[in-house]
Amino acid sequence: MNTAAGDVQVGAASVRPAGVRSAGSGPPLIEIRHVSKSYTRGEQVVPVLTDINLDVGRGEFVALMGPSGSGKSTLLNLVAGIDKPDAGVIAINGEDITQLGEGDLAGWRAASVGFIFQFYNLMPVLNAFENVELPLLLTALGRAERRARVEMTLALVGLADRMDHRPNELSGGQQQRVAIARAIVSDPLLLIADEPTGDLDRTSAAEVLALLRRLNEELNKTIVMVTHDPRAAEAARHLIYLDKGQLTDTSPFAGHVA
């Protein structure tokens, strides 16, 4: 997809206006062009996003920040294929998801996006293993292959010894790590994290952020995260700031969360 003046590119090593060659290699994973979104409240049309133009490189870890009502959660939902824009193009890995019908879009989400929520969204009657296995039940994988993949993923997030525990037997940080395992078990193109540390204490939040950073750095997972917490945002490689539905700033982060 060609870039236009005024676009912002988040590359593997830089953030710069389009038209300036990026230090990143290959095309971006996420391409957003002239995207606008509004909602109707009664007879009033409320604009939420206005003419958003953004590239996010493959293997990036991006934090979306902004005041309440700035449009960051709406942008996250559009990138995840949960909602559709009123205008514009959103291409993920070269595919314009705004042109997909509901059935195809649901299939694309299942294959391409892993979701991490603030309140974990685990099934309370299932143990950790069963919660992580859920996305794989929609695939053609056999039982033995599903088990091997779930066990490997739970070991990756440090919960190999908690597979038989239900959510109410786990701490908040452990529940969120189960949720992260569920998000990555099908090896999606993109991880979408909506306030993943918002319900955690400081220690548990730091552990979850360290895990997300590890997934990005060691497994090259592309992560887009909405957060209100500046400390959480510092786990990302780049910050994207939204205000009143417009992209107002992007900047790289150099440090790791301590």
mmCIF file of C-alpha atoms in Angstrom:
data_model
loop_
_atom_site.group_PDB
_atom_site.id
_atom_site.type_symbol
_atom_site.label_atom_id
_atom_site.label_comp_id
_atom_site.label_asym_id
_atom_site.label_seq_id
_atom_site.Cartn_x
_atom_site.Cartn_y
_atom_site.Cartn_z
ATOM 1 C CA MET A 1 0.000 0.000 0.000
ATOM 2 C CA ASN A 2 1.419 3.412 -0.957
ATOM 3 C CA THR A 3 1.880 6.043 1.725
ATOM 4 C CA ALA A 4 0.655 9.612 1.474
ATOM 5 C CA ALA A 5 1.763 12.918 2.939
ATOM 6 C CA GLY A 6 0.820 13.253 6.580
ATOM 7 C CA ASP A 7 0.975 9.537 7.321
ATOM 8 C CA VAL A 8 2.926 8.340 10.345
ATOM 9 C CA GLN A 9 5.082 5.252 10.147
ATOM 10 C CA VAL A 10 6.056 3.147 13.160
ATOM 11 C CA GLY A 11 8.928 1.050 11.840
ATOM 12 C CA ALA A 12 11.200 -1.532 13.352
ATOM 13 C CA ALA A 13 13.690 1.142 14.391
ATOM 14 C CA SER A 14 12.109 4.532 13.795
ATOM 15 C CA VAL A 15 8.992 6.707 13.797
ATOM 16 C CA ARG A 16 8.889 9.211 10.956
ATOM 17 C CA PRO A 17 6.544 10.878 8.459
ATOM 18 C CA ALA A 18 5.809 8.831 5.360
ATOM 19 C CA GLY A 19 7.961 9.729 2.406
ATOM 20 C CA VAL A 20 11.114 9.447 4.527
ATOM 21 C CA ARG A 21 12.720 6.035 4.088
ATOM 22 C CA SER A 22 12.216 3.824 7.126
ATOM 23 C CA ALA A 23 15.016 1.902 8.803
ATOM 24 C CA GLY A 24 12.583 -0.997 9.133
ATOM 25 C CA SER A 25 12.717 -3.794 6.560
ATOM 26 C CA GLY A 26 9.760 -4.986 4.530
ATOM 27 C CA PRO A 27 6.195 -3.644 4.445
ATOM 28 C CA PRO A 28 4.313 -2.727 7.636
ATOM 29 C CA LEU A 29 2.032 -5.291 9.213
ATOM 30 C CA ILE A 30 -0.674 -2.676 9.934
ATOM 31 C CA GLU A 31 -1.570 0.056 7.426
ATOM 32 C CA ILE A 32 -4.262 2.567 8.364
ATOM 33 C CA ARG A 33 -5.305 5.135 5.738
ATOM 34 C CA HIS A 34 -7.722 8.042 6.213
ATOM 35 C CA VAL A 35 -9.774 6.172 8.796
ATOM 36 C CA SER A 36 -12.688 7.953 10.447
ATOM 37 C CA LYS A 37 -15.299 6.644 12.852
ATOM 38 C CA SER A 38 -18.328 8.173 14.530
ATOM 39 C CA TYR A 39 -21.220 6.956 16.649
ATOM 40 C CA THR A 40 -24.822 8.104 16.795
ATOM 41 C CA ARG A 41 -26.420 9.059 20.098
ATOM 42 C CA GLY A 42 -30.036 9.823 19.469
ATOM 43 C CA GLU A 43 -29.992 12.444 16.733
ATOM 44 C CA GLN A 44 -26.422 13.499 17.479
ATOM 45 C CA VAL A 45 -23.436 12.190 15.500
ATOM 46 C CA VAL A 46 -20.349 12.008 17.701
ATOM 47 C CA PRO A 47 -17.022 11.830 15.834
ATOM 48 C CA VAL A 48 -14.539 9.514 17.562
ATOM 49 C CA LEU A 49 -11.670 9.203 15.049
ATOM 50 C CA THR A 50 -10.844 11.667 12.284
ATOM 51 C CA ASP A 51 -8.605 10.899 9.273
ATOM 52 C CA ILE A 52 -6.168 8.557 11.045
ATOM 53 C CA ASN A 53 -3.088 7.555 9.015
ATOM 54 C CA LEU A 54 -0.637 5.152 10.619
ATOM 55 C CA ASP A 55 1.773 2.339 9.763
ATOM 56 C CA VAL A 56 2.957 -0.184 12.344
ATOM 57 C CA GLY A 57 5.862 -2.416 11.391
ATOM 58 C CA ARG A 58 5.909 -6.166 11.821
ATOM 59 C CA GLY A 59 7.387 -7.103 15.183
ATOM 60 C CA GLU A 60 6.592 -3.756 16.848
ATOM 61 C CA PHE A 61 5.221 -3.226 20.351
ATOM 62 C CA VAL A 62 3.059 -0.103 20.325
ATOM 63 C CA ALA A 63 1.277 1.598 23.226
ATOM 64 C CA LEU A 64 -1.807 3.718 22.517
ATOM 65 C CA MET A 65 -2.381 6.448 25.086
ATOM 66 C CA GLY A 66 -4.700 9.413 25.458
ATOM 67 C CA PRO A 67 -7.386 10.831 27.718
ATOM 68 C CA SER A 68 -10.738 9.101 28.142
ATOM 69 C CA GLY A 69 -12.808 9.565 25.019
ATOM 70 C CA SER A 70 -9.766 10.152 22.797
ATOM 71 C CA GLY A 71 -10.613 7.213 20.539
ATOM 72 C CA LYS A 72 -7.849 4.803 21.510
ATOM 73 C CA SER A 73 -10.147 1.865 22.339
ATOM 74 C CA THR A 74 -12.111 2.530 19.151
ATOM 75 C CA LEU A 75 -8.897 2.431 17.120
ATOM 76 C CA LEU A 76 -7.911 -0.805 18.845
ATOM 77 C CA ASN A 77 -11.272 -2.361 17.993
ATOM 78 C CA LEU A 78 -10.946 -1.300 14.352
ATOM 79 C CA VAL A 79 -7.474 -2.815 14.031
ATOM 80 C CA ALA A 80 -8.752 -6.022 15.656
ATOM 81 C CA GLY A 81 -11.676 -6.274 13.244
ATOM 82 C CA ILE A 82 -14.235 -5.982 16.034
ATOM 83 C CA ASP A 83 -15.717 -2.843 14.478
ATOM 84 C CA LYS A 84 -15.582 -1.192 11.054
ATOM 85 C CA PRO A 85 -14.703 2.408 10.173
ATOM 86 C CA ASP A 86 -17.082 4.810 8.475
ATOM 87 C CA ALA A 87 -14.361 5.629 5.957
ATOM 88 C CA GLY A 88 -10.826 4.598 5.153
ATOM 89 C CA VAL A 89 -8.743 1.458 4.797
ATOM 90 C CA ILE A 90 -7.241 -0.850 7.421
ATOM 91 C CA ALA A 91 -4.889 -3.419 5.915
ATOM 92 C CA ILE A 92 -3.353 -6.139 8.068
ATOM 93 C CA ASN A 93 -0.565 -8.106 6.406
ATOM 94 C CA GLY A 94 -1.686 -6.636 3.086
ATOM 95 C CA GLU A 95 -5.374 -7.566 3.450
ATOM 96 C CA ASP A 96 -7.974 -4.800 3.693
ATOM 97 C CA ILE A 97 -10.137 -6.095 6.523
ATOM 98 C CA THR A 98 -12.716 -3.327 6.016
ATOM 99 C CA GLN A 99 -13.857 -5.178 2.878
ATOM 100 C CA LEU A 100 -14.517 -8.487 4.633
ATOM 101 C CA GLY A 101 -18.051 -9.641 5.371
ATOM 102 C CA GLU A 102 -19.007 -10.576 8.924
ATOM 103 C CA GLY A 103 -18.387 -14.292 8.444
ATOM 104 C CA ASP A 104 -15.003 -13.807 6.788
ATOM 105 C CA LEU A 105 -14.069 -11.191 9.375
ATOM 106 C CA ALA A 106 -14.863 -13.577 12.228
ATOM 107 C CA GLY A 107 -12.679 -16.213 10.590
ATOM 108 C CA TRP A 108 -9.890 -13.685 10.093
ATOM 109 C CA ARG A 109 -10.026 -12.642 13.767
ATOM 110 C CA ALA A 110 -9.864 -16.252 14.938
ATOM 111 C CA ALA A 111 -6.813 -16.964 12.779
ATOM 112 C CA SER A 112 -4.953 -13.659 13.031
ATOM 113 C CA VAL A 113 -5.633 -11.883 16.348
ATOM 114 C CA GLY A 114 -4.974 -12.784 19.966
ATOM 115 C CA PHE A 115 -6.906 -10.752 22.550
ATOM 116 C CA ILE A 116 -5.741 -9.802 26.052
ATOM 117 C CA PHE A 117 -8.355 -8.059 28.209
ATOM 118 C CA GLN A 118 -8.179 -6.043 31.424
ATOM 119 C CA PHE A 119 -10.411 -8.469 33.316
ATOM 120 C CA TYR A 120 -8.931 -11.657 31.762
ATOM 121 C CA ASN A 121 -12.288 -13.006 30.454
ATOM 122 C CA LEU A 122 -11.482 -16.554 31.533
ATOM 123 C CA MET A 123 -14.193 -19.189 31.774
ATOM 124 C CA PRO A 124 -14.630 -19.755 35.540
ATOM 125 C CA VAL A 125 -15.697 -23.409 35.208
ATOM 126 C CA LEU A 126 -12.615 -24.329 33.145
ATOM 127 C CA ASN A 127 -9.098 -24.836 34.434
ATOM 128 C CA ALA A 128 -6.063 -23.044 32.993
ATOM 129 C CA PHE A 129 -5.372 -25.790 30.451
ATOM 130 C CA GLU A 130 -8.962 -25.794 29.216
ATOM 131 C CA ASN A 131 -9.115 -21.996 28.976
ATOM 132 C CA VAL A 132 -5.954 -21.883 26.886
ATOM 133 C CA GLU A 133 -7.168 -24.740 24.688
ATOM 134 C CA LEU A 134 -10.410 -22.962 23.735
ATOM 135 C CA PRO A 135 -9.112 -21.178 20.571
ATOM 136 C CA LEU A 136 -7.620 -24.438 19.312
ATOM 137 C CA LEU A 137 -11.003 -26.177 19.416
ATOM 138 C CA LEU A 138 -11.900 -24.083 16.363
ATOM 139 C CA THR A 139 -8.956 -25.497 14.401
ATOM 140 C CA ALA A 140 -8.292 -28.824 12.711
ATOM 141 C CA LEU A 141 -5.629 -29.790 15.260
ATOM 142 C CA GLY A 142 -5.981 -33.214 16.840
ATOM 143 C CA ARG A 143 -6.251 -33.762 20.582
ATOM 144 C CA ALA A 144 -2.597 -34.732 21.072
ATOM 145 C CA GLU A 145 -1.326 -31.742 19.120
ATOM 146 C CA ARG A 146 -3.639 -29.402 21.034
ATOM 147 C CA ARG A 147 -2.343 -30.770 24.342
ATOM 148 C CA ALA A 148 1.282 -30.362 23.290
ATOM 149 C CA ARG A 149 0.711 -26.793 22.176
ATOM 150 C CA VAL A 150 -1.224 -25.801 25.315
ATOM 151 C CA GLU A 151 1.392 -27.330 27.617
ATOM 152 C CA MET A 152 4.206 -25.571 25.746
ATOM 153 C CA THR A 153 2.377 -22.228 25.903
ATOM 154 C CA LEU A 154 1.593 -22.476 29.612
ATOM 155 C CA ALA A 155 5.234 -23.320 30.255
ATOM 156 C CA LEU A 156 6.227 -20.245 28.243
ATOM 157 C CA VAL A 157 4.183 -17.982 30.545
ATOM 158 C CA GLY A 158 5.484 -19.722 33.668
ATOM 159 C CA LEU A 159 2.363 -21.671 34.594
ATOM 160 C CA ALA A 160 3.279 -25.261 33.789
ATOM 161 C CA ASP A 161 2.483 -26.159 37.410
ATOM 162 C CA ARG A 162 -0.924 -24.438 37.387
ATOM 163 C CA MET A 163 -2.586 -26.168 34.428
ATOM 164 C CA ASP A 164 -5.254 -27.858 36.564
ATOM 165 C CA HIS A 165 -6.183 -24.728 38.533
ATOM 166 C CA ARG A 166 -9.407 -22.835 37.884
ATOM 167 C CA PRO A 167 -9.368 -19.002 37.739
ATOM 168 C CA ASN A 168 -10.569 -18.613 41.344
ATOM 169 C CA GLU A 169 -7.537 -20.620 42.448
ATOM 170 C CA LEU A 170 -5.106 -18.256 40.731
ATOM 171 C CA SER A 171 -3.878 -14.755 41.561
ATOM 172 C CA GLY A 172 -4.771 -11.840 39.299
ATOM 173 C CA GLY A 173 -1.324 -11.906 37.705
ATOM 174 C CA GLN A 174 -1.565 -15.643 37.092
ATOM 175 C CA GLN A 175 -5.017 -15.243 35.549
ATOM 176 C CA GLN A 176 -3.668 -12.616 33.187
ATOM 177 C CA ARG A 177 -0.801 -14.918 32.212
ATOM 178 C CA VAL A 178 -3.366 -17.623 31.424
ATOM 179 C CA ALA A 179 -5.166 -15.054 29.274
ATOM 180 C CA ILE A 180 -1.913 -14.222 27.491
ATOM 181 C CA ALA A 181 -1.289 -17.938 26.886
ATOM 182 C CA ARG A 182 -4.779 -18.226 25.402
ATOM 183 C CA ALA A 183 -4.041 -15.243 23.159
ATOM 184 C CA ILE A 184 -0.806 -16.682 21.744
ATOM 185 C CA VAL A 185 -1.558 -20.421 21.643
ATOM 186 C CA SER A 186 -2.787 -20.253 18.034
ATOM 187 C CA ASP A 187 0.276 -18.196 16.982
ATOM 188 C CA PRO A 188 -1.644 -15.130 15.710
ATOM 189 C CA LEU A 189 -0.178 -12.372 13.557
ATOM 190 C CA LEU A 190 -1.190 -9.697 16.028
ATOM 191 C CA LEU A 191 -1.738 -9.344 19.777
ATOM 192 C CA ILE A 192 -4.329 -6.798 20.920
ATOM 193 C CA ALA A 193 -4.061 -5.816 24.589
ATOM 194 C CA ASP A 194 -6.721 -3.595 26.170
ATOM 195 C CA GLU A 195 -5.479 -2.261 29.542
ATOM 196 C CA PRO A 196 -3.773 -5.593 30.349
ATOM 197 C CA THR A 197 -2.406 -4.339 33.696
ATOM 198 C CA GLY A 198 -5.393 -2.214 34.723
ATOM 199 C CA ASP A 199 -6.672 -4.715 37.299
ATOM 200 C CA LEU A 200 -3.278 -5.780 38.685
ATOM 201 C CA ASP A 201 -1.089 -4.709 41.579
ATOM 202 C CA ARG A 202 2.282 -3.202 40.758
ATOM 203 C CA THR A 203 4.273 -6.429 41.108
ATOM 204 C CA SER A 204 1.878 -8.493 39.004
ATOM 205 C CA ALA A 205 1.680 -5.704 36.419
ATOM 206 C CA ALA A 206 5.470 -5.656 36.095
ATOM 207 C CA GLU A 207 5.510 -9.432 35.555
ATOM 208 C CA VAL A 208 2.838 -9.218 32.850
ATOM 209 C CA LEU A 209 4.635 -6.354 31.099
ATOM 210 C CA ALA A 210 7.924 -8.260 31.209
ATOM 211 C CA LEU A 211 6.150 -11.226 29.599
ATOM 212 C CA LEU A 212 4.672 -9.050 26.840
ATOM 213 C CA ARG A 213 8.078 -7.547 26.175
ATOM 214 C CA ARG A 214 9.598 -11.022 26.006
ATOM 215 C CA LEU A 215 6.955 -12.134 23.491
ATOM 216 C CA ASN A 216 7.811 -9.109 21.389
ATOM 217 C CA GLU A 217 11.591 -9.372 21.605
ATOM 218 C CA GLU A 218 12.077 -13.144 21.540
ATOM 219 C CA LEU A 219 9.112 -14.307 19.432
ATOM 220 C CA ASN A 220 8.756 -11.146 17.300
ATOM 221 C CA LYS A 221 5.092 -10.782 18.192
ATOM 222 C CA THR A 222 3.437 -7.564 17.020
ATOM 223 C CA ILE A 223 1.564 -6.031 19.963
ATOM 224 C CA VAL A 224 -0.810 -3.071 20.056
ATOM 225 C CA MET A 225 -1.716 -2.118 23.627
ATOM 226 C CA VAL A 226 -4.088 0.497 25.031
ATOM 227 C CA THR A 227 -3.116 1.782 28.460
ATOM 228 C CA HIS A 228 -3.623 4.737 30.802
ATOM 229 C CA ASP A 229 -0.504 3.839 32.775
ATOM 230 C CA PRO A 230 2.757 5.563 31.687
ATOM 231 C CA ARG A 231 4.765 2.787 33.326
ATOM 232 C CA ALA A 232 2.936 0.166 31.275
ATOM 233 C CA ALA A 233 3.463 2.237 28.132
ATOM 234 C CA GLU A 234 7.215 2.215 28.727
ATOM 235 C CA ALA A 235 7.223 -1.541 28.126
ATOM 236 C CA ALA A 236 6.433 -0.783 24.485
ATOM 237 C CA ARG A 237 8.874 0.260 21.799
ATOM 238 C CA HIS A 238 6.722 3.132 20.599
ATOM 239 C CA LEU A 239 4.047 5.418 22.010
ATOM 240 C CA ILE A 240 1.125 6.628 19.913
ATOM 241 C CA TYR A 241 -0.868 9.449 21.488
ATOM 242 C CA LEU A 242 -4.452 10.208 20.539
ATOM 243 C CA ASP A 243 -6.437 13.271 21.560
ATOM 244 C CA LYS A 244 -9.955 14.165 20.439
ATOM 245 C CA GLY A 245 -9.899 11.486 17.768
ATOM 246 C CA GLN A 246 -6.679 12.597 16.139
ATOM 247 C CA LEU A 247 -3.149 11.252 16.156
ATOM 248 C CA THR A 248 -1.165 13.984 17.915
ATOM 249 C CA ASP A 249 2.211 12.413 18.650
ATOM 250 C CA THR A 250 4.369 9.327 18.222
ATOM 251 C CA SER A 251 7.655 8.660 19.920
ATOM 252 C CA PRO A 252 10.024 5.738 20.506
ATOM 253 C CA PHE A 253 10.775 4.278 23.917
ATOM 254 C CA ALA A 254 14.329 3.139 24.511
ATOM 255 C CA GLY A 255 14.126 1.699 28.016
ATOM 256 C CA HIS A 256 12.748 -1.451 29.572
ATOM 257 C CA VAL A 257 10.426 -1.597 32.537
ATOM 258 C CA ALA A 258 12.548 -2.101 35.626
#
